[in-house]
GROMACS .gro file of C-alpha atoms in nm:
model
  381
    1ALA     CA    1   4.621   2.374  -2.719
    2ALA     CA    2   4.876   2.186  -2.511
    3LEU     CA    3   4.714   1.851  -2.594
    4GLU     CA    4   4.706   1.942  -2.962
    5LYS     CA    5   5.079   2.020  -2.956
    6LEU     CA    6   5.142   1.691  -2.775
    7HIS     CA    7   4.961   1.487  -3.040
    8VAL     CA    8   5.131   1.674  -3.324
    9HIS     CA    9   5.468   1.598  -3.164
   10MET     CA   10   5.374   1.232  -3.118
   11GLU     CA   11   5.272   1.199  -3.483
   12SER     CA   12   5.587   1.367  -3.612
   13THR     CA   13   5.832   1.179  -3.389
   14THR     CA   14   5.629   0.854  -3.347
   15ASP     CA   15   5.719   0.876  -2.979
   16THR     CA   16   5.513   0.894  -2.660
   17PRO     CA   17   5.589   1.052  -2.321
   18LEU     CA   18   5.796   0.822  -2.103
   19PHE     CA   19   5.595   0.893  -1.787
   20TRP     CA   20   5.288   0.745  -1.960
   21HIS     CA   21   5.445   0.401  -1.929
   22CYS     CA   22   5.574   0.425  -1.572
   23SER     CA   23   5.320   0.288  -1.328
   24HIS     CA   24   5.285   0.312  -0.953
   25GLY     CA   25   5.253  -0.050  -0.846
   26PHE     CA   26   5.043  -0.157  -0.550
   27HIS     CA   27   4.907  -0.489  -0.430
   28ILE     CA   28   4.561  -0.619  -0.344
   29ASN     CA   29   4.485  -0.936  -0.151
   30LYS     CA   30   4.381  -1.240  -0.355
   31HIS     CA   31   4.204  -1.394  -0.052
   32ASN     CA   32   4.352  -1.735  -0.135
   33ASN     CA   33   4.483  -1.807   0.218
   34LYS     CA   34   4.845  -1.758   0.110
   35ASP     CA   35   5.107  -1.532   0.267
   36GLY     CA   36   5.353  -1.299   0.095
   37ILE     CA   37   5.370  -1.250  -0.281
   38PRO     CA   38   5.158  -1.561  -0.372
   39GLY     CA   39   4.869  -1.406  -0.179
   40CYS     CA   40   4.882  -1.069  -0.358
   41ARG     CA   41   4.790  -0.936  -0.699
   42GLN     CA   42   4.985  -0.644  -0.844
   43ILE     CA   43   4.786  -0.360  -1.000
   44HIS     CA   44   4.947  -0.083  -1.205
   45SER     CA   45   4.826   0.272  -1.158
   46LEU     CA   46   4.897   0.450  -1.487
   47ASP     CA   47   4.839   0.800  -1.615
   48GLY     CA   48   4.468   0.844  -1.688
   49TYR     CA   49   4.509   1.027  -2.018
   50SER     CA   50   4.751   0.763  -2.147
   51LYS     CA   51   4.498   0.489  -2.068
   52ASN     CA   52   4.232   0.673  -2.266
   53PHE     CA   53   4.474   0.730  -2.553
   54TYR     CA   54   4.571   0.363  -2.576
   55SER     CA   55   4.211   0.251  -2.538
   56ALA     CA   56   4.114   0.463  -2.841
   57LEU     CA   57   4.423   0.351  -3.031
   58TRP     CA   58   4.349  -0.017  -2.959
   59ALA     CA   59   3.999   0.024  -3.104
   60LYS     CA   60   4.155   0.120  -3.439
   61GLY     CA   61   4.338  -0.211  -3.475
   62ARG     CA   62   4.243  -0.507  -3.695
   63HIS     CA   63   4.219  -0.759  -3.414
   64THR     CA   64   4.218  -1.136  -3.453
   65TYR     CA   65   4.224  -1.255  -3.091
   66SER     CA   66   3.847  -1.311  -3.060
   67ARG     CA   67   3.739  -1.677  -3.043
   68GLN     CA   68   3.400  -1.846  -3.021
   69TYR     CA   69   3.510  -2.027  -2.702
   70ALA     CA   70   3.632  -1.712  -2.526
   71SER     CA   71   3.464  -1.481  -2.277
   72GLY     CA   72   3.609  -1.188  -2.086
   73TYR     CA   73   3.770  -0.877  -2.239
   74LEU     CA   74   3.547  -0.932  -2.542
   75PRO     CA   75   3.230  -0.740  -2.634
   76HIS     CA   76   2.900  -0.907  -2.545
   77ARG     CA   77   3.077  -1.211  -2.393
   78ARG     CA   78   3.031  -1.235  -2.020
   79ARG     CA   79   3.136  -1.477  -1.749
   80GLY     CA   80   2.789  -1.630  -1.763
   81ASN     CA   81   2.844  -1.742  -2.123
   82ALA     CA   82   3.137  -1.964  -2.024
   83ILE     CA   83   2.959  -2.105  -1.718
   84ALA     CA   84   2.638  -2.177  -1.908
   85THR     CA   85   2.818  -2.349  -2.196
   86VAL     CA   86   3.014  -2.577  -1.962
   87THR     CA   87   2.714  -2.673  -1.749
   88ILE     CA   88   2.477  -2.722  -2.043
   89THR     CA   89   2.729  -2.931  -2.238
   90ARG     CA   90   2.790  -3.157  -1.938
   91SER     CA   91   2.415  -3.184  -1.879
   92ARG     CA   92   2.356  -3.286  -2.242
   93LEU     CA   93   2.628  -3.552  -2.226
   94LYS     CA   94   2.482  -3.700  -1.909
   95ALA     CA   95   2.128  -3.696  -2.049
   96ASN     CA   96   2.247  -3.894  -2.353
   97GLY     CA   97   2.444  -4.147  -2.148
   98LYS     CA   98   2.790  -4.027  -2.250
   99SER     CA   99   3.071  -4.070  -1.998
  100HIS     CA  100   3.273  -3.748  -1.984
  101ALA     CA  101   3.535  -3.549  -1.798
  102THR     CA  102   3.598  -3.177  -1.753
  103ASP     CA  103   3.950  -3.050  -1.686
  104PHE     CA  104   4.007  -2.705  -1.536
  105LEU     CA  105   4.355  -2.577  -1.620
  106ASP     CA  106   4.557  -2.361  -1.385
  107SER     CA  107   4.813  -2.120  -1.531
  108PRO     CA  108   4.964  -1.921  -1.241
  109ASN     CA  109   5.046  -1.552  -1.294
  110ALA     CA  110   4.940  -1.580  -1.656
  111PHE     CA  111   4.915  -1.205  -1.722
  112SER     CA  112   5.281  -1.149  -1.637
  113CYS     CA  113   5.418  -1.443  -1.839
  114PRO     CA  114   5.423  -1.347  -2.211
  115ASP     CA  115   5.754  -1.206  -2.330
  116HIS     CA  116   5.727  -0.858  -2.480
  117ALA     CA  117   5.948  -0.910  -2.785
  118ARG     CA  118   5.851  -1.272  -2.855
  119ASP     CA  119   5.479  -1.286  -2.772
  120LEU     CA  120   5.323  -0.939  -2.744
  121GLU     CA  121   5.494  -0.720  -3.003
  122PRO     CA  122   5.445  -0.958  -3.302
  123TYR     CA  123   5.069  -0.927  -3.261
  124ILE     CA  124   5.096  -0.549  -3.293
  125ASP     CA  125   5.265  -0.591  -3.633
  126THR     CA  126   4.957  -0.777  -3.759
  127ALA     CA  127   4.695  -0.545  -3.608
  128PHE     CA  128   4.850  -0.199  -3.658
  129THR     CA  129   5.061  -0.012  -3.910
  130GLY     CA  130   5.281   0.298  -3.918
  131ALA     CA  131   5.285   0.530  -3.617
  132ASP     CA  132   5.004   0.338  -3.445
  133SER     CA  133   5.218   0.026  -3.442
  134LYS     CA  134   5.516   0.210  -3.290
  135HIS     CA  135   5.300   0.378  -3.027
  136MET     CA  136   5.147   0.045  -2.923
  137LYS     CA  137   5.486  -0.126  -2.894
  138GLN     CA  138   5.615   0.154  -2.672
  139ARG     CA  139   5.351   0.055  -2.417
  140VAL     CA  140   5.563  -0.249  -2.334
  141GLN     CA  141   5.905  -0.137  -2.456
  142TYR     CA  142   5.910   0.158  -2.214
  143ALA     CA  143   5.713  -0.016  -1.937
  144CYS     CA  144   5.844   0.027  -1.582
  145THR     CA  145   5.689   0.028  -1.237
  146ARG     CA  146   5.764   0.222  -0.921
  147PHE     CA  147   5.726   0.089  -0.568
  148ASP     CA  148   5.716   0.292  -0.248
  149ASN     CA  149   6.010   0.230  -0.016
  150ALA     CA  150   6.015   0.341   0.345
  151ASP     CA  151   6.395   0.335   0.390
  152CYS     CA  152   6.523   0.481   0.061
  153PRO     CA  153   6.401   0.644  -0.259
  154ASP     CA  154   6.131   0.463  -0.450
  155ALA     CA  155   6.244   0.157  -0.641
  156VAL     CA  156   6.189   0.171  -1.019
  157LEU     CA  157   6.189  -0.164  -1.200
  158LYS     CA  158   6.191  -0.233  -1.575
  159VAL     CA  159   5.905  -0.458  -1.682
  160GLY     CA  160   6.016  -0.717  -1.939
  161THR     CA  161   5.726  -0.960  -1.953
  162GLY     CA  162   5.350  -0.951  -1.943
  163THR     CA  163   5.087  -0.685  -1.983
  164LEU     CA  164   5.017  -0.435  -1.706
  165PRO     CA  165   4.700  -0.525  -1.508
  166GLY     CA  166   4.517  -0.198  -1.460
  167ASP     CA  167   4.588  -0.072  -1.812
  168ALA     CA  168   4.293  -0.028  -2.048
  169VAL     CA  169   4.440  -0.267  -2.308
  170ALA     CA  170   4.609  -0.518  -2.076
  171GLY     CA  171   4.337  -0.782  -2.084
  172ALA     CA  172   4.271  -0.775  -2.458
  173TRP     CA  173   4.642  -0.774  -2.542
  174PHE     CA  174   4.697  -1.072  -2.312
  175LEU     CA  175   4.435  -1.273  -2.502
  176ALA     CA  176   4.640  -1.267  -2.825
  177PRO     CA  177   4.917  -1.509  -2.714
  178TYR     CA  178   4.691  -1.696  -2.471
  179HIS     CA  179   4.434  -1.782  -2.738
  180GLU     CA  180   4.711  -1.889  -2.975
  181ALA     CA  181   4.825  -2.136  -2.709
  182LEU     CA  182   4.470  -2.268  -2.661
  183ASP     CA  183   4.428  -2.304  -3.038
  184ALA     CA  184   4.749  -2.508  -3.057
  185ILE     CA  185   4.634  -2.731  -2.771
  186SER     CA  186   4.305  -2.797  -2.951
  187ARG     CA  187   4.489  -2.888  -3.273
  188ASP     CA  188   4.707  -3.133  -3.081
  189THR     CA  189   4.403  -3.302  -2.923
  190PRO     CA  190   4.145  -3.341  -3.203
  191HIS     CA  191   3.971  -3.638  -3.037
  192HIS     CA  192   3.884  -3.422  -2.737
  193ARG     CA  193   3.646  -3.206  -2.939
  194LEU     CA  194   3.269  -3.183  -2.886
  195CYS     CA  195   3.109  -3.033  -3.195
  196TYR     CA  196   2.760  -2.906  -3.258
  197GLN     CA  197   2.621  -2.817  -3.597
  198CYS     CA  198   2.550  -2.452  -3.509
  199PRO     CA  199   2.680  -2.210  -3.243
  200TRP     CA  200   2.351  -2.197  -3.053
  201ALA     CA  201   2.289  -2.574  -3.056
  202ALA     CA  202   2.409  -2.623  -2.699
  203LEU     CA  203   2.172  -2.353  -2.576
  204VAL     CA  204   1.860  -2.412  -2.790
  205TRP     CA  205   1.819  -2.760  -2.925
  206PRO     CA  206   1.627  -3.005  -2.703
  207THR     CA  207   1.813  -3.286  -2.529
  208THR     CA  208   1.582  -3.545  -2.682
  209ARG     CA  209   1.763  -3.529  -3.017
  210THR     CA  210   2.001  -3.819  -3.053
  211PRO     CA  211   2.372  -3.736  -3.071
  212TYR     CA  212   2.607  -3.949  -3.273
  213ASN     CA  213   2.980  -4.007  -3.290
  214ARG     CA  214   3.174  -3.929  -3.604
  215GLY     CA  215   3.549  -3.973  -3.627
  216GLY     CA  216   3.606  -3.899  -3.261
  217TYR     CA  217   3.375  -3.597  -3.266
  218TYR     CA  218   3.053  -3.564  -3.071
  219THR     CA  219   2.798  -3.394  -3.294
  220ALA     CA  220   2.433  -3.315  -3.220
  221SER     CA  221   2.197  -3.386  -3.508
  222SER     CA  222   2.040  -3.064  -3.631
  223PRO     CA  223   1.663  -3.016  -3.642
  224ALA     CA  224   1.479  -3.045  -3.972
  225ASN     CA  225   1.457  -2.668  -4.011
  226GLY     CA  226   1.799  -2.596  -3.866
  227PRO     CA  227   2.082  -2.409  -4.044
  228HIS     CA  228   2.263  -2.707  -4.202
  229SER     CA  229   2.512  -2.480  -4.376
  230THR     CA  230   2.647  -2.349  -4.047
  231PRO     CA  231   2.995  -2.494  -3.969
  232GLU     CA  232   3.041  -2.719  -3.670
  233VAL     CA  233   3.145  -2.539  -3.354
  234ASP     CA  234   3.359  -2.698  -3.084
  235VAL     CA  235   3.194  -2.645  -2.745
  236SER     CA  236   3.441  -2.857  -2.547
  237LEU     CA  237   3.674  -2.563  -2.477
  238GLN     CA  238   3.570  -2.257  -2.279
  239SER     CA  239   3.786  -1.979  -2.142
  240TYR     CA  240   3.734  -1.663  -1.942
  241ALA     CA  241   4.050  -1.451  -1.942
  242ASP     CA  242   4.312  -1.699  -1.809
  243ASP     CA  243   4.064  -1.957  -1.671
  244SER     CA  244   3.996  -2.237  -1.917
  245SER     CA  245   3.807  -2.567  -1.910
  246LYS     CA  246   3.798  -2.866  -2.144
  247THR     CA  247   3.512  -3.118  -2.159
  248TYR     CA  248   3.553  -3.442  -2.352
  249THR     CA  249   3.395  -3.786  -2.373
  250VAL     CA  250   3.570  -4.093  -2.230
  251PRO     CA  251   3.490  -4.459  -2.311
  252HIS     CA  252   3.620  -4.609  -1.986
  253TYR     CA  253   3.877  -4.561  -1.707
  254LEU     CA  254   4.183  -4.637  -1.922
  255GLY     CA  255   4.048  -4.411  -2.195
  256LEU     CA  256   4.012  -4.135  -1.935
  257LEU     CA  257   4.378  -4.172  -1.833
  258GLU     CA  258   4.493  -4.161  -2.194
  259LYS     CA  259   4.292  -3.852  -2.287
  260ALA     CA  260   4.369  -3.665  -1.964
  261ARG     CA  261   4.742  -3.725  -1.995
  262ARG     CA  262   4.743  -3.633  -2.364
  263TYR     CA  263   4.566  -3.307  -2.292
  264ALA     CA  264   4.799  -3.224  -2.002
  265GLU     CA  265   5.105  -3.293  -2.220
  266ALA     CA  266   4.971  -3.072  -2.497
  267ALA     CA  267   4.896  -2.795  -2.245
  268ASP     CA  268   5.248  -2.818  -2.098
  269GLU     CA  269   5.410  -2.796  -2.441
  270ARG     CA  270   5.197  -2.525  -2.599
  271PHE     CA  271   5.177  -2.304  -2.290
  272ALA     CA  272   5.556  -2.316  -2.257
  273GLU     CA  273   5.594  -2.191  -2.616
  274LYS     CA  274   5.407  -1.872  -2.521
  275GLY     CA  275   5.574  -1.825  -2.183
  276PHE     CA  276   5.287  -1.965  -1.976
  277ARG     CA  277   5.305  -2.250  -1.730
  278ASN     CA  278   5.051  -2.527  -1.683
  279ASN     CA  279   5.034  -2.611  -1.314
  280ALA     CA  280   4.923  -2.975  -1.339
  281ASP     CA  281   4.938  -3.021  -0.961
  282LYS     CA  282   4.656  -2.767  -0.917
  283ALA     CA  283   4.449  -2.882  -1.215
  284VAL     CA  284   4.110  -3.026  -1.120
  285SER     CA  285   3.903  -3.282  -1.310
  286LEU     CA  286   3.533  -3.362  -1.280
  287VAL     CA  287   3.463  -3.716  -1.405
  288HIS     CA  288   3.124  -3.877  -1.460
  289PHE     CA  289   3.080  -4.227  -1.601
  290CYS     CA  290   2.758  -4.360  -1.748
  291GLY     CA  291   2.653  -4.708  -1.850
  292LYS     CA  292   2.704  -5.064  -1.732
  293HIS     CA  293   3.046  -5.033  -1.567
  294ALA     CA  294   3.008  -4.676  -1.443
  295GLU     CA  295   3.046  -4.767  -1.075
  296ALA     CA  296   3.364  -4.971  -1.133
  297TYR     CA  297   3.519  -4.699  -1.348
  298THR     CA  298   3.431  -4.431  -1.092
  299ARG     CA  299   3.582  -4.636  -0.810
  300ALA     CA  300   3.903  -4.685  -1.007
  301THR     CA  301   3.922  -4.312  -1.084
  302TYR     CA  302   3.907  -4.211  -0.718
  303LEU     CA  303   4.102  -4.502  -0.564
  304ILE     CA  304   4.371  -4.571  -0.824
  305GLY     CA  305   4.398  -4.222  -0.964
  306GLY     CA  306   4.666  -4.168  -1.227
  307LEU     CA  307   4.530  -3.843  -1.369
  308PRO     CA  308   4.768  -3.545  -1.406
  309GLY     CA  309   4.570  -3.336  -1.157
  310GLN     CA  310   4.333  -3.411  -0.875
  311VAL     CA  311   3.991  -3.567  -0.922
  312ALA     CA  312   3.718  -3.386  -0.728
  313ARG     CA  313   3.350  -3.443  -0.666
  314ALA     CA  314   3.289  -3.070  -0.702
  315ALA     CA  315   3.498  -2.781  -0.833
  316ARG     CA  316   3.451  -2.407  -0.849
  317TYR     CA  317   3.452  -2.254  -1.198
  318LEU     CA  318   3.420  -1.876  -1.232
  319GLY     CA  319   3.207  -1.861  -0.917
  320PRO     CA  320   2.953  -2.147  -0.913
  321LEU     CA  321   3.037  -2.485  -0.761
  322LEU     CA  322   3.003  -2.754  -1.028
  323SER     CA  323   2.939  -3.116  -0.926
  324HIS     CA  324   3.089  -3.418  -1.102
  325ASN     CA  325   2.742  -3.557  -1.180
  326GLY     CA  326   2.575  -3.227  -1.265
  327SER     CA  327   2.387  -3.204  -0.936
  328ASN     CA  328   2.309  -2.860  -0.797
  329GLN     CA  329   2.328  -2.972  -0.435
  330PRO     CA  330   2.685  -2.847  -0.363
  331GLU     CA  331   2.599  -2.501  -0.496
  332ILE     CA  332   2.265  -2.495  -0.314
  333ARG     CA  333   2.428  -2.595   0.016
  334LYS     CA  334   2.689  -2.323  -0.030
  335ARG     CA  335   2.420  -2.062  -0.085
  336VAL     CA  336   2.208  -2.181   0.208
  337ASN     CA  337   2.510  -2.165   0.438
  338ALA     CA  338   2.587  -1.813   0.314
  339MET     CA  339   2.226  -1.711   0.382
  340ARG     CA  340   2.243  -1.851   0.735
  341ALA     CA  341   2.575  -1.680   0.800
  342GLY     CA  342   2.438  -1.347   0.680
  343TYR     CA  343   2.122  -1.382   0.887
  344GLY     CA  344   2.304  -1.499   1.201
  345ALA     CA  345   2.565  -1.222   1.182
  346PHE     CA  346   2.302  -0.964   1.285
  347GLY     CA  347   2.173  -1.158   1.584
  348SER     CA  348   1.882  -0.985   1.754
  349PHE     CA  349   1.878  -0.702   1.499
  350TRP     CA  350   1.589  -0.868   1.318
  351SER     CA  351   1.356  -0.871   1.617
  352ARG     CA  352   1.459  -0.549   1.794
  353ASN     CA  353   1.486  -0.307   1.503
  354PRO     CA  354   1.153  -0.121   1.471
  355ASN     CA  355   1.235   0.031   1.133
  356MET     CA  356   1.103  -0.224   0.881
  357ARG     CA  357   1.256  -0.034   0.591
  358TRP     CA  358   1.607  -0.080   0.729
  359THR     CA  359   1.531  -0.440   0.821
  360LYS     CA  360   1.419  -0.517   0.466
  361THR     CA  361   1.722  -0.343   0.314
  362VAL     CA  362   1.967  -0.538   0.531
  363PHE     CA  363   1.781  -0.864   0.464
  364MET     CA  364   1.792  -0.807   0.088
  365CYS     CA  365   2.167  -0.740   0.101
  366MET     CA  366   2.281  -1.007   0.346
  367VAL     CA  367   2.034  -1.292   0.292
  368THR     CA  368   1.858  -1.258  -0.041
  369GLY     CA  369   2.176  -1.143  -0.213
  370ALA     CA  370   2.364  -1.452  -0.093
  371ALA     CA  371   2.088  -1.675  -0.233
  372LEU     CA  372   2.045  -1.517  -0.575
  373SER     CA  373   2.390  -1.383  -0.665
  374GLY     CA  374   2.500  -1.529  -0.999
  375LEU     CA  375   2.198  -1.753  -1.041
  376LEU     CA  376   2.162  -1.636  -1.399
  377ALA     CA  377   2.455  -1.858  -1.501
  378ILE     CA  378   2.346  -2.174  -1.318
  379VAL     CA  379   2.161  -2.454  -1.494
  380LEU     CA  380   1.874  -2.558  -1.267
  381LYS     CA  381   1.699  -2.889  -1.307
   0.00000   0.00000   0.00000
């Protein structure tokens, strides 16, 4: 009865309880070897019923933030989709002798960047109407967070930017302005695109089919019985929440510099429009040249440099360690070392423990788990 009266009051006044939007903030360690605030991630503990209410309310909206390149906070799109698309695309380019580069963008504290009035609330006007729209906007208009204080009463701070990590709708709401920024970057860099004739081309079609270039686009020729009517899909861009990557072909070293700088400039401009920041100093690029002058171009890339970020021989993307030439050796070495560390941590336990059931359980957790964790998303050759 009390809940019924609450909802009747909310519908008649188009208002929600203020305590629903006041969170108890606490921090968890990012494990990034940094001290103080840069090494912590703030999580908001909100009222449980309000989270359920806004989760149900969000499901009623007419949402437009879903993209074919996006994974994370979207139904049926997992982290493995982004990893597999990046690794398979790079493998196809190498198999067909196409020099290419992959840039991994870094946008620090992305979830807390979008402005409420400028970036988050306008999306609500397009997805909701009437009382639902007002209730959704109050999630950020009334947002505040409370911190424990040992010397005086708890500090209560008004939250003016970003969604609240820990809320049921925080991730999906964040994607609205973030995907708009990625869309704008892609429009500004049309010659960075890698298009296939159908969405599943990168995952299904054999590598023996000959790709061709068309107006700066890399398009795989469709099989004879393929769906020719399906629009081309750009597989160069992949994102998982706030982690994005861009793969594009490069003709030579100077062409690499031109494309990398153009993409970094577009990212700086378009991210800034939505309140994000592109940290070019922490951006990582994987570069692989093919063909006659591949060795000279590779040497110039590492010795002369000139790219906006750093050029690496291997980079971590959503877990797995990706090599510049598509080799699995860096990831394999990492897993072997983790297996050895897990096995060695128990010392003589393996030989002195008479209970084989316990021995097997510990071995499966510490050794086998380190070897097989996340293998589903790795392209083995």
